[in-house]
Structures are given as C-alpha cells and as structure tokens.
Amino acid sequence: MEKQGFRKNLINIEPYVAGEQPKSDNIIKLNANENAYPPSPMVGMAIAEFDSSVLRKYPDFSAEPLKSELAAYYGLTPGRVFVGNGSDDVLAAAFRAFFNGDEPILYPDVTYSFYPVWCDILKIPYKTIPLKDDFTIDVADYKIKNGGIIFPNPNAPTSIALDKNKITELLDANRDVIVVIDETYIDFGGESCVDLLDKYDNLVLTRTFSKSRSLAGMRLGFAMGSEELISYMNAVKDSYNSYPVDAVAIAAGCAAVKDDKYFKDTISKLVSTRERLIKEFDALGFETAPSAANFIFTRHDKFSAKEIFAFLREKGIYVRYFNKPRIDNYLRITVGTDEETDKLISAVKELIN
Ligand code: PMP
C-alpha cells in the first residue's frame, strides 16, 4: 500500500536478515559462517595485556598499527589498506565511494543479500546477472555497460570460487568502472586477487577478520586497493565516523595477523572437515556445490531443504535456509568442528533412514 502523509518519506528498504543467534548454549550453530574455532591465543593475550587506561583517549583514528601489520602481510604499503568495523562496514564505504554513476552496477542474482540493501539505501541503480544453472558466474555476462561490479569470491551462499583467469577476463573488459571483489571467504580455498592490484588500478578487494581469523565478535574488516581508491574510502569513512575501529580491536587484530601458524592450521582443519562432510553427505544422497569456503551449499534428492532445516532445528542444530527464488531447496551449512560435524551427520542420517 502507498504510504501517506509524513510516512511517504520513510526509507523504503527490505532489511537484511542475519542468521539467527540462539539464546541457548546447547545449540550447534552452523548458520552464520562463523569460524568453528576460537581466535589465536595471541589474541586472548593481547586483550588480557591491554592497558585499559589508554581507553581514556580516542583510538588511533587511522588504525595505523593494524594497517601496517596488514600491509606487511600482503606486501602492500599501509596507504593501500582501509580498515573498518567488519567487512559490512568496509563494503558500505566502498558502495558510497565507488558506485556514484548513472549506469547500474552489476552483481549476481544469487549472492550476498546485503548488496541490494545498500543499493536501496544509497539509491544506487543495479542490475542482477543470473548465475548459470550450476550456480557459477559466467564473466561473459559482465561485458555490458555498467556503473561498477561487485561479487564475492568465493560467492555466497553458493560457496563456489571463480577462477583467476576468468576474473582477469572480467577485469580486462571493465577498465572504466570500479570492480570490488568481496574476498570474505577467500582464505578457505579460492585464489586471492591481491597480486592483481598492481595491474588493475580499478580493483578493490574487501576482507574480514570474522571468518578465517575467528573474530566475528570483534568487528574488523579491511580493504586493499590503490592509494587513490583507498583515499576515497577513507574520505567517506571520515565523513560519518572518523574513529571506526576501537583500540582493543586494533590490538586484537594485530595479534591475529601475527599468528600466521595458528591461522593456517585452523584453515587446514576446517578444509579437511569440509571435505569429509561433503563426502559423507554425498553418500546420503546430497548434491553439494564444490566449496571453497567455510560452508557448504547443498540439497537432497528426496527431502526438501525446508524439511531438513526444520528437523535439524528440532535437534538443536541451526543451519541456514533461504526462502528465495532459485535457492529455496538448498541449505547453507557452516563447517563446524569435527564433533559438531559428526552430530550433524548423525542427525541427518536419523531423518533419512
Ligand atoms: N560478505 C559476505 C559475502 C558475507 O557472507 C559476509 C558475512 N555475513 C560479509 C561480507 C560480512 O562479514 P563481516 O561484516 O562480519 O566482516
């Protein structure tokens, strides 16, 4: 119904809905792609040793220690790193800074559901490009006039990564617009485009500490690009909140980046659990996309996604079900610990047998 009076000026958006946060501790929570393992012990130490008297002062407004740590890790200069409160905050700054043209921006029809929300809020015109039937991105579809491109690699909720040579093809065809690749899940299997940043000055990568670095509760994300593009993101950020990352988060983030062994060990544990889960699910009649992420995207040949979702929920296992076109018979399931995965598999067996 058309809104009347002062209500006609209210914002018209369909709000983003995050995965449910259960109240009970007994739930196996596989619905928000959080890391199954805690952050590095060095993060705990950094927080325990944090001198709370410094909280009297504002944090370093540019998060310089963290930018320097990240820059050194990825072989960039600190001026090519942007830091924000989780990659949602980073992506919001990117949308504001880069997508100001009249042509529609492009992104896949099945993708991270925050993109349409930002387009609506910021009144950015957009066009969704359907994924192929197997849920892959066909870069040929992105060779049309546009005002910018964004997609996650690997994509969410499909978990499928796009080959680097395909990404280069997309970038070669789109030199006049900014291309943002949301690398939220890249550490779990895809090939990062960090090394393409020098060749493509219109490329920006967004990253997070929420997934591979187990810090979803801390809210830390970052972007990498040319000094020029990063300066535009900083200008946007400084214009609405000039102190985005708090002092404790800066210390925790630095500690997380320093502990590279823990980071790699955690990823390798999750990747092997993921491959075991896919194999066991195959044997139970599931069809699962080739995952390069810390979650799987799967459907069953006899039981509907909605049915499996409801059954697992009853058993105290939360997974993600999307009541949306094309994907309403799929479940997105976060890879848990080995123990959680065993419980998930037993619960599914109970339903199927
Ligand atoms: N991008 C994608 C594709 C995601 O799935 C998520 C997680 N919801 C995010 C960005 C945001 O993650 P965060 O804000 O925790 O960094």
mmCIF file of C-alpha atoms and ligand atoms in Angstrom:
data_model
loop_
_atom_site.group_PDB
_atom_site.id
_atom_site.type_symbol
_atom_site.label_atom_id
_atom_site.label_comp_id
_atom_site.label_asym_id
_atom_site.label_seq_id
_atom_site.Cartn_x
_atom_site.Cartn_y
_atom_site.Cartn_z
ATOM 1 C CA MET A 1 0.000 0.000 0.000
ATOM 2 C CA GLU A 2 1.226 3.505 -0.885
ATOM 3 C CA LYS A 3 2.429 5.342 2.225
ATOM 4 C CA GLN A 4 0.556 8.553 3.109
ATOM 5 C CA GLY A 5 1.482 11.864 4.805
ATOM 6 C CA PHE A 6 4.884 12.017 6.536
ATOM 7 C CA ARG A 7 5.180 8.240 6.091
ATOM 8 C CA LYS A 8 5.720 8.651 2.349
ATOM 9 C CA ASN A 9 9.211 9.964 3.177
ATOM 10 C CA LEU A 10 10.217 6.948 5.220
ATOM 11 C CA ILE A 11 13.035 4.809 3.869
ATOM 12 C CA ASN A 12 11.817 2.049 1.581
ATOM 13 C CA ILE A 13 14.043 -0.977 2.121
ATOM 14 C CA GLU A 14 13.747 -4.658 2.706
ATOM 15 C CA PRO A 15 16.115 -5.047 5.662
ATOM 16 C CA TYR A 16 18.940 -7.559 5.665
ATOM 17 C CA VAL A 17 18.241 -10.575 7.864
ATOM 18 C CA ALA A 18 21.248 -12.162 9.569
ATOM 19 C CA GLY A 19 21.456 -15.807 10.690
ATOM 20 C CA GLU A 20 19.526 -16.403 13.931
ATOM 21 C CA GLN A 21 21.537 -16.056 17.181
ATOM 22 C CA PRO A 22 20.249 -18.806 19.507
ATOM 23 C CA LYS A 23 19.698 -17.993 23.183
ATOM 24 C CA SER A 24 20.837 -21.393 24.448
ATOM 25 C CA ASP A 25 24.462 -22.544 24.625
ATOM 26 C CA ASN A 26 23.490 -26.095 23.685
ATOM 27 C CA ILE A 27 22.784 -25.220 20.081
ATOM 28 C CA ILE A 28 25.165 -26.307 17.347
ATOM 29 C CA LYS A 29 25.299 -23.090 15.394
ATOM 30 C CA LEU A 30 26.073 -23.649 11.741
ATOM 31 C CA ASN A 31 24.014 -20.792 10.323
ATOM 32 C CA ALA A 32 26.246 -17.717 10.152
ATOM 33 C CA ASN A 33 29.546 -18.982 8.726
ATOM 34 C CA GLU A 34 31.416 -18.126 11.889
ATOM 35 C CA ASN A 35 34.694 -19.942 12.483
ATOM 36 C CA ALA A 36 34.270 -23.188 14.436
ATOM 37 C CA TYR A 37 37.496 -22.485 16.329
ATOM 38 C CA PRO A 38 38.388 -19.652 18.696
ATOM 39 C CA PRO A 39 40.819 -16.917 17.656
ATOM 40 C CA SER A 40 44.565 -17.349 18.140
ATOM 41 C CA PRO A 41 45.677 -17.498 21.800
ATOM 42 C CA MET A 42 47.771 -14.443 20.948
ATOM 43 C CA VAL A 43 44.520 -12.501 20.545
ATOM 44 C CA GLY A 44 43.472 -13.517 24.075
ATOM 45 C CA MET A 45 46.879 -12.442 25.370
ATOM 46 C CA ALA A 46 46.706 -9.101 23.584
ATOM 47 C CA ILE A 47 43.306 -8.426 25.152
ATOM 48 C CA ALA A 48 44.398 -9.593 28.629
ATOM 49 C CA GLU A 49 47.501 -7.430 28.493
ATOM 50 C CA PHE A 50 45.675 -4.447 27.054
ATOM 51 C CA ASP A 51 46.281 -1.343 29.177
ATOM 52 C CA SER A 52 42.737 -0.153 29.800
ATOM 53 C CA SER A 53 43.952 3.281 30.886
ATOM 54 C CA VAL A 54 44.514 4.129 27.208
ATOM 55 C CA LEU A 55 40.766 3.824 26.617
ATOM 56 C CA ARG A 56 40.585 7.323 28.111
ATOM 57 C CA LYS A 57 41.877 8.545 24.745
ATOM 58 C CA TYR A 58 40.355 8.169 21.279
ATOM 59 C CA PRO A 59 41.866 5.293 19.313
ATOM 60 C CA ASP A 60 44.387 5.881 16.560
ATOM 61 C CA PHE A 61 41.987 7.440 14.044
ATOM 62 C CA SER A 62 43.635 5.743 11.094
ATOM 63 C CA ALA A 63 44.155 2.355 12.825
ATOM 64 C CA GLU A 64 47.769 2.714 11.715
ATOM 65 C CA PRO A 65 49.254 -0.246 13.659
ATOM 66 C CA LEU A 66 46.732 -2.611 12.088
ATOM 67 C CA LYS A 67 47.111 -1.129 8.612
ATOM 68 C CA SER A 68 50.883 -1.564 8.865
ATOM 69 C CA GLU A 69 50.540 -5.158 10.077
ATOM 70 C CA LEU A 70 48.171 -5.997 7.198
ATOM 71 C CA ALA A 71 50.257 -4.105 4.642
ATOM 72 C CA ALA A 72 53.372 -6.055 5.641
ATOM 73 C CA TYR A 73 51.440 -9.343 5.493
ATOM 74 C CA TYR A 74 50.058 -8.718 1.991
ATOM 75 C CA GLY A 75 53.122 -6.921 0.567
ATOM 76 C CA LEU A 76 51.461 -3.513 0.190
ATOM 77 C CA THR A 77 52.036 -0.034 1.607
ATOM 78 C CA PRO A 78 49.808 0.987 4.568
ATOM 79 C CA GLY A 79 48.192 3.653 2.353
ATOM 80 C CA ARG A 80 46.716 0.847 0.258
ATOM 81 C CA VAL A 81 44.834 -0.664 3.201
ATOM 82 C CA PHE A 82 41.487 0.528 4.561
ATOM 83 C CA VAL A 83 40.238 -0.680 7.955
ATOM 84 C CA GLY A 84 36.622 -0.776 9.167
ATOM 85 C CA ASN A 85 34.207 -2.429 11.600
ATOM 86 C CA GLY A 86 33.779 -5.742 9.825
ATOM 87 C CA SER A 87 33.611 -6.096 6.074
ATOM 88 C CA ASP A 88 29.975 -4.962 6.082
ATOM 89 C CA ASP A 89 31.228 -1.553 7.188
ATOM 90 C CA VAL A 90 34.036 -1.728 4.622
ATOM 91 C CA LEU A 91 31.602 -2.697 1.852
ATOM 92 C CA ALA A 92 29.244 0.128 2.823
ATOM 93 C CA ALA A 93 32.136 2.606 2.456
ATOM 94 C CA ALA A 94 33.016 1.055 -0.914
ATOM 95 C CA PHE A 95 29.422 1.341 -2.192
ATOM 96 C CA ARG A 96 29.343 5.011 -1.175
ATOM 97 C CA ALA A 97 32.776 5.818 -2.539
ATOM 98 C CA PHE A 98 32.672 3.936 -5.847
ATOM 99 C CA PHE A 99 29.157 3.473 -7.144
ATOM 100 C CA ASN A 100 28.015 7.005 -7.966
ATOM 101 C CA GLY A 101 27.353 6.720 -11.694
ATOM 102 C CA ASP A 102 24.071 6.658 -13.616
ATOM 103 C CA GLU A 103 24.630 3.207 -15.133
ATOM 104 C CA PRO A 104 23.514 0.251 -12.994
ATOM 105 C CA ILE A 105 26.110 -1.640 -11.003
ATOM 106 C CA LEU A 106 26.209 -5.390 -11.660
ATOM 107 C CA TYR A 107 26.206 -8.318 -9.273
ATOM 108 C CA PRO A 108 24.965 -11.939 -9.423
ATOM 109 C CA ASP A 109 21.281 -12.720 -8.790
ATOM 110 C CA VAL A 110 22.280 -15.239 -6.142
ATOM 111 C CA THR A 111 24.808 -13.551 -3.883
ATOM 112 C CA TYR A 112 25.340 -11.797 -0.555
ATOM 113 C CA SER A 113 21.964 -10.321 0.262
ATOM 114 C CA PHE A 114 23.397 -7.119 1.722
ATOM 115 C CA TYR A 115 24.232 -5.730 -1.754
ATOM 116 C CA PRO A 116 20.615 -4.928 -2.698
ATOM 117 C CA VAL A 117 20.071 -3.383 0.743
ATOM 118 C CA TRP A 118 22.931 -0.901 0.239
ATOM 119 C CA CYS A 119 21.765 -0.150 -3.298
ATOM 120 C CA ASP A 120 18.310 0.645 -1.940
ATOM 121 C CA ILE A 121 19.593 2.783 0.931
ATOM 122 C CA LEU A 122 22.037 4.687 -1.248
ATOM 123 C CA LYS A 123 19.723 4.792 -4.301
ATOM 124 C CA ILE A 124 22.326 3.086 -6.474
ATOM 125 C CA PRO A 125 20.863 1.665 -9.714
ATOM 126 C CA TYR A 126 21.682 -2.033 -10.100
ATOM 127 C CA LYS A 127 21.148 -4.968 -12.412
ATOM 128 C CA THR A 128 21.443 -8.552 -11.236
ATOM 129 C CA ILE A 129 23.151 -11.038 -13.555
ATOM 130 C CA PRO A 130 21.789 -14.587 -13.250
ATOM 131 C CA LEU A 131 24.282 -17.247 -12.291
ATOM 132 C CA LYS A 132 24.398 -20.218 -14.675
ATOM 133 C CA ASP A 133 22.279 -23.278 -13.817
ATOM 134 C CA ASP A 134 25.226 -24.763 -11.928
ATOM 135 C CA PHE A 135 25.465 -21.527 -9.884
ATOM 136 C CA THR A 136 28.725 -20.408 -11.479
ATOM 137 C CA ILE A 137 29.451 -16.868 -12.662
ATOM 138 C CA ASP A 138 29.876 -16.503 -16.424
ATOM 139 C CA VAL A 139 32.146 -13.493 -16.903
ATOM 140 C CA ALA A 140 30.848 -13.045 -20.477
ATOM 141 C CA ASP A 141 27.633 -11.736 -18.882
ATOM 142 C CA TYR A 142 29.610 -8.875 -17.327
ATOM 143 C CA LYS A 143 30.760 -7.419 -20.640
ATOM 144 C CA ILE A 144 27.923 -4.904 -20.777
ATOM 145 C CA LYS A 145 27.718 -1.209 -19.955
ATOM 146 C CA ASN A 146 27.689 -0.741 -16.204
ATOM 147 C CA GLY A 147 28.487 1.619 -13.351
ATOM 148 C CA GLY A 148 30.625 -0.842 -11.394
ATOM 149 C CA ILE A 149 30.749 -4.510 -10.441
ATOM 150 C CA ILE A 150 30.750 -6.354 -7.152
ATOM 151 C CA PHE A 151 30.765 -10.066 -6.404
ATOM 152 C CA PRO A 152 32.101 -12.276 -3.645
ATOM 153 C CA ASN A 153 34.850 -14.757 -4.434
ATOM 154 C CA PRO A 154 34.022 -17.440 -3.384
ATOM 155 C CA ASN A 155 30.401 -16.475 -3.863
ATOM 156 C CA ALA A 156 27.913 -16.732 -1.003
ATOM 157 C CA PRO A 157 25.728 -18.631 -0.364
ATOM 158 C CA THR A 158 26.890 -20.894 -3.199
ATOM 159 C CA SER A 159 30.477 -21.386 -1.848
ATOM 160 C CA ILE A 160 31.809 -21.585 -5.419
ATOM 161 C CA ALA A 161 35.053 -19.767 -6.330
ATOM 162 C CA LEU A 162 35.723 -18.088 -9.653
ATOM 163 C CA ASP A 163 38.997 -18.927 -11.446
ATOM 164 C CA LYS A 164 41.570 -16.181 -11.508
ATOM 165 C CA ASN A 165 41.867 -16.279 -15.312
ATOM 166 C CA LYS A 166 38.104 -15.652 -15.519
ATOM 167 C CA ILE A 167 38.462 -12.734 -13.107
ATOM 168 C CA THR A 168 41.215 -11.270 -15.279
ATOM 169 C CA GLU A 169 38.927 -11.599 -18.293
ATOM 170 C CA LEU A 170 36.206 -9.701 -16.411
ATOM 171 C CA LEU A 171 38.702 -7.034 -15.319
ATOM 172 C CA ASP A 172 40.078 -6.608 -18.850
ATOM 173 C CA ALA A 173 36.562 -5.971 -20.126
ATOM 174 C CA ASN A 174 35.821 -3.454 -17.354
ATOM 175 C CA ARG A 175 38.689 -0.954 -17.113
ATOM 176 C CA ASP A 176 36.408 2.117 -16.861
ATOM 177 C CA VAL A 177 34.493 1.143 -13.748
ATOM 178 C CA ILE A 178 35.473 0.049 -10.270
ATOM 179 C CA VAL A 179 35.370 -3.675 -9.608
ATOM 180 C CA VAL A 180 35.027 -4.739 -5.972
ATOM 181 C CA ILE A 181 35.731 -8.369 -5.126
ATOM 182 C CA ASP A 182 34.394 -9.363 -1.725
ATOM 183 C CA GLU A 183 37.038 -11.831 -0.527
ATOM 184 C CA THR A 184 35.311 -12.611 2.773
ATOM 185 C CA TYR A 185 35.814 -16.390 2.329
ATOM 186 C CA ILE A 186 38.951 -16.405 0.164
ATOM 187 C CA ASP A 187 41.268 -17.929 2.782
ATOM 188 C CA PHE A 188 39.331 -21.221 2.713
ATOM 189 C CA GLY A 189 40.159 -22.157 -0.844
ATOM 190 C CA GLY A 190 39.809 -19.562 -3.615
ATOM 191 C CA GLU A 191 42.750 -17.770 -5.177
ATOM 192 C CA SER A 192 43.098 -14.198 -3.943
ATOM 193 C CA CYS A 193 43.456 -11.330 -6.405
ATOM 194 C CA VAL A 194 45.909 -9.388 -4.201
ATOM 195 C CA ASP A 195 48.601 -9.793 -6.855
ATOM 196 C CA LEU A 196 46.302 -8.236 -9.481
ATOM 197 C CA LEU A 197 46.060 -4.958 -7.556
ATOM 198 C CA ASP A 198 49.207 -3.561 -9.183
ATOM 199 C CA LYS A 199 47.950 -4.329 -12.670
ATOM 200 C CA TYR A 200 44.348 -3.139 -12.219
ATOM 201 C CA ASP A 201 44.073 0.263 -10.545
ATOM 202 C CA ASN A 202 40.259 -0.026 -10.673
ATOM 203 C CA LEU A 203 40.223 -3.168 -8.475
ATOM 204 C CA VAL A 204 39.396 -3.177 -4.749
ATOM 205 C CA LEU A 205 39.352 -6.263 -2.523
ATOM 206 C CA THR A 206 37.389 -6.426 0.727
ATOM 207 C CA ARG A 207 38.320 -8.800 3.537
ATOM 208 C CA THR A 208 37.252 -9.654 7.045
ATOM 209 C CA PHE A 209 38.621 -10.964 10.347
ATOM 210 C CA SER A 210 35.222 -12.596 11.010
ATOM 211 C CA LYS A 211 35.777 -15.893 9.192
ATOM 212 C CA SER A 212 39.320 -17.198 8.723
ATOM 213 C CA ARG A 213 40.607 -15.253 11.743
ATOM 214 C CA SER A 214 37.732 -16.245 14.080
ATOM 215 C CA LEU A 215 36.917 -12.671 15.144
ATOM 216 C CA ALA A 216 33.285 -12.142 14.105
ATOM 217 C CA GLY A 217 32.516 -10.738 17.557
ATOM 218 C CA MET A 218 35.257 -8.124 17.281
ATOM 219 C CA ARG A 219 34.057 -6.427 14.085
ATOM 220 C CA LEU A 220 37.154 -5.994 11.976
ATOM 221 C CA GLY A 221 37.340 -5.822 8.216
ATOM 222 C CA PHE A 222 39.656 -4.253 5.655
ATOM 223 C CA ALA A 223 40.018 -3.397 2.010
ATOM 224 C CA MET A 224 43.029 -3.318 -0.289
ATOM 225 C CA GLY A 225 43.434 -1.292 -3.448
ATOM 226 C CA SER A 226 45.376 1.605 -4.957
ATOM 227 C CA GLU A 227 46.278 4.525 -2.694
ATOM 228 C CA GLU A 228 43.895 6.643 -4.753
ATOM 229 C CA LEU A 229 40.842 4.402 -4.288
ATOM 230 C CA ILE A 230 41.610 3.732 -0.625
ATOM 231 C CA SER A 231 41.812 7.506 -0.057
ATOM 232 C CA TYR A 232 38.226 7.803 -1.352
ATOM 233 C CA MET A 233 37.072 5.113 1.058
ATOM 234 C CA ASN A 234 38.826 6.947 3.906
ATOM 235 C CA ALA A 235 37.144 10.203 2.880
ATOM 236 C CA VAL A 236 33.733 8.502 3.052
ATOM 237 C CA LYS A 237 34.518 6.844 6.381
ATOM 238 C CA ASP A 238 35.918 10.036 7.941
ATOM 239 C CA SER A 239 32.772 11.879 6.915
ATOM 240 C CA TYR A 240 30.449 9.819 9.030
ATOM 241 C CA ASN A 241 32.614 8.366 11.774
ATOM 242 C CA SER A 242 36.248 9.286 11.975
ATOM 243 C CA TYR A 243 37.130 6.728 14.687
ATOM 244 C CA PRO A 244 35.820 3.477 13.274
ATOM 245 C CA VAL A 245 37.969 0.817 14.935
ATOM 246 C CA ASP A 246 38.463 0.788 18.697
ATOM 247 C CA ALA A 247 41.806 0.453 20.457
ATOM 248 C CA VAL A 248 41.155 -3.099 21.734
ATOM 249 C CA ALA A 249 40.190 -4.257 18.239
ATOM 250 C CA ILE A 250 43.383 -2.767 16.808
ATOM 251 C CA ALA A 251 45.465 -4.705 19.365
ATOM 252 C CA ALA A 252 43.496 -7.932 18.817
ATOM 253 C CA GLY A 253 43.673 -7.600 15.039
ATOM 254 C CA CYS A 254 47.452 -7.100 15.089
ATOM 255 C CA ALA A 255 47.856 -10.200 17.278
ATOM 256 C CA ALA A 256 45.675 -12.259 14.932
ATOM 257 C CA VAL A 257 47.706 -11.287 11.867
ATOM 258 C CA LYS A 258 50.989 -12.023 13.665
ATOM 259 C CA ASP A 259 49.983 -15.613 14.475
ATOM 260 C CA ASP A 260 50.212 -16.981 10.964
ATOM 261 C CA LYS A 261 50.774 -20.572 12.055
ATOM 262 C CA TYR A 262 47.555 -20.690 14.050
ATOM 263 C CA PHE A 263 45.703 -19.038 11.140
ATOM 264 C CA LYS A 264 46.936 -21.634 8.644
ATOM 265 C CA ASP A 265 46.412 -24.589 10.997
ATOM 266 C CA THR A 266 42.788 -23.559 11.674
ATOM 267 C CA ILE A 267 42.065 -23.195 7.975
ATOM 268 C CA SER A 268 43.579 -26.554 7.188
ATOM 269 C CA LYS A 269 41.494 -28.255 9.919
ATOM 270 C CA LEU A 270 38.311 -26.661 8.574
ATOM 271 C CA VAL A 271 39.123 -27.564 4.993
ATOM 272 C CA SER A 272 39.650 -31.222 5.865
ATOM 273 C CA THR A 273 36.411 -31.313 7.875
ATOM 274 C CA ARG A 274 34.626 -29.679 4.946
ATOM 275 C CA GLU A 275 35.861 -32.325 2.516
ATOM 276 C CA ARG A 276 34.831 -35.118 4.903
ATOM 277 C CA LEU A 277 31.381 -33.549 5.347
ATOM 278 C CA ILE A 278 30.860 -33.287 1.582
ATOM 279 C CA LYS A 279 31.888 -36.939 1.123
ATOM 280 C CA GLU A 280 29.570 -38.179 3.873
ATOM 281 C CA PHE A 281 26.731 -36.039 2.514
ATOM 282 C CA ASP A 282 27.319 -37.464 -0.994
ATOM 283 C CA ALA A 283 26.773 -40.935 0.411
ATOM 284 C CA LEU A 284 23.494 -39.798 1.978
ATOM 285 C CA GLY A 285 22.008 -38.513 -1.293
ATOM 286 C CA PHE A 286 23.032 -34.857 -1.091
ATOM 287 C CA GLU A 287 24.281 -32.870 -4.020
ATOM 288 C CA THR A 288 26.798 -30.295 -2.790
ATOM 289 C CA ALA A 289 28.460 -27.459 -4.698
ATOM 290 C CA PRO A 290 32.289 -27.580 -4.859
ATOM 291 C CA SER A 291 33.044 -25.431 -1.833
ATOM 292 C CA ALA A 292 35.999 -23.080 -1.478
ATOM 293 C CA ALA A 293 34.547 -21.562 1.695
ATOM 294 C CA ASN A 294 33.934 -22.455 5.357
ATOM 295 C CA PHE A 295 30.408 -23.547 4.473
ATOM 296 C CA ILE A 296 28.676 -25.831 2.032
ATOM 297 C CA PHE A 297 25.684 -25.272 -0.228
ATOM 298 C CA THR A 298 23.711 -28.436 -0.595
ATOM 299 C CA ARG A 299 20.403 -30.091 -1.467
ATOM 300 C CA HIS A 300 18.944 -33.539 -1.043
ATOM 301 C CA ASP A 301 17.311 -35.638 -3.766
ATOM 302 C CA LYS A 302 14.359 -36.725 -1.585
ATOM 303 C CA PHE A 303 13.979 -34.351 1.355
ATOM 304 C CA SER A 304 13.228 -30.676 0.855
ATOM 305 C CA ALA A 305 15.616 -28.102 2.307
ATOM 306 C CA LYS A 306 12.796 -26.726 4.426
ATOM 307 C CA GLU A 307 12.115 -30.152 5.883
ATOM 308 C CA ILE A 308 15.767 -30.826 6.702
ATOM 309 C CA PHE A 309 16.147 -27.334 8.153
ATOM 310 C CA ALA A 310 13.134 -27.838 10.471
ATOM 311 C CA PHE A 311 14.267 -31.331 11.508
ATOM 312 C CA LEU A 312 17.785 -30.151 12.364
ATOM 313 C CA ARG A 313 16.417 -27.162 14.247
ATOM 314 C CA GLU A 314 14.373 -29.512 16.434
ATOM 315 C CA LYS A 315 17.603 -31.390 17.144
ATOM 316 C CA GLY A 316 19.323 -28.151 18.189
ATOM 317 C CA ILE A 317 21.369 -27.781 15.006
ATOM 318 C CA TYR A 318 20.906 -24.446 13.262
ATOM 319 C CA VAL A 319 21.693 -24.202 9.565
ATOM 320 C CA ARG A 320 20.652 -21.552 7.045
ATOM 321 C CA TYR A 321 17.624 -21.864 4.800
ATOM 322 C CA PHE A 322 16.746 -19.128 2.301
ATOM 323 C CA ASN A 323 13.164 -18.855 1.187
ATOM 324 C CA LYS A 324 14.237 -17.196 -2.063
ATOM 325 C CA PRO A 325 13.876 -17.912 -5.775
ATOM 326 C CA ARG A 326 16.365 -20.461 -7.214
ATOM 327 C CA ILE A 327 17.832 -21.413 -3.819
ATOM 328 C CA ASP A 328 14.782 -22.378 -1.770
ATOM 329 C CA ASN A 329 15.659 -26.051 -1.965
ATOM 330 C CA TYR A 330 19.242 -25.561 -0.774
ATOM 331 C CA LEU A 331 20.780 -25.322 2.662
ATOM 332 C CA ARG A 332 23.860 -23.329 3.558
ATOM 333 C CA ILE A 333 25.690 -25.135 6.325
ATOM 334 C CA THR A 334 28.745 -23.753 8.099
ATOM 335 C CA VAL A 335 31.586 -26.222 8.587
ATOM 336 C CA GLY A 336 31.821 -26.842 12.324
ATOM 337 C CA THR A 337 34.344 -28.720 14.449
ATOM 338 C CA ASP A 338 34.739 -32.458 13.799
ATOM 339 C CA GLU A 339 32.497 -33.201 16.761
ATOM 340 C CA GLU A 340 29.765 -30.833 15.526
ATOM 341 C CA THR A 341 30.060 -32.319 12.065
ATOM 342 C CA ASP A 342 29.601 -35.843 13.465
ATOM 343 C CA LYS A 343 26.438 -34.706 15.255
ATOM 344 C CA LEU A 344 25.149 -33.045 12.096
ATOM 345 C CA ILE A 345 25.761 -36.201 10.058
ATOM 346 C CA SER A 346 24.064 -38.426 12.674
ATOM 347 C CA ALA A 347 21.029 -36.131 12.800
ATOM 348 C CA VAL A 348 20.720 -36.157 9.025
ATOM 349 C CA LYS A 349 21.038 -39.962 8.987
ATOM 350 C CA GLU A 350 18.223 -40.165 11.530
ATOM 351 C CA LEU A 351 15.951 -38.161 9.226
ATOM 352 C CA ILE A 352 16.884 -40.002 6.062
ATOM 353 C CA ASN A 353 16.786 -43.547 7.394
HETATM 354 N N1 PMP B 1 30.471 -10.519 2.619
HETATM 355 C C1 PMP B 1 29.933 -11.727 2.573
HETATM 356 C C2 PMP B 1 29.840 -12.432 1.267
HETATM 357 C C3 PMP B 1 29.457 -12.338 3.749
HETATM 358 O O1 PMP B 1 28.887 -13.559 3.712
HETATM 359 C C4 PMP B 1 29.577 -11.656 4.982
HETATM 360 C C5 PMP B 1 29.105 -12.312 6.266
HETATM 361 N N2 PMP B 1 27.769 -12.087 6.565
HETATM 362 C C6 PMP B 1 30.141 -10.378 4.971
HETATM 363 C C7 PMP B 1 30.592 -9.841 3.784
HETATM 364 C C8 PMP B 1 30.256 -9.544 6.216
HETATM 365 O O2 PMP B 1 31.030 -10.082 7.216
HETATM 366 P P1 PMP B 1 31.639 -9.189 8.380
HETATM 367 O O3 PMP B 1 30.889 -7.884 8.423
HETATM 368 O O4 PMP B 1 31.482 -9.984 9.611
HETATM 369 O O5 PMP B 1 33.065 -8.957 8.011
#
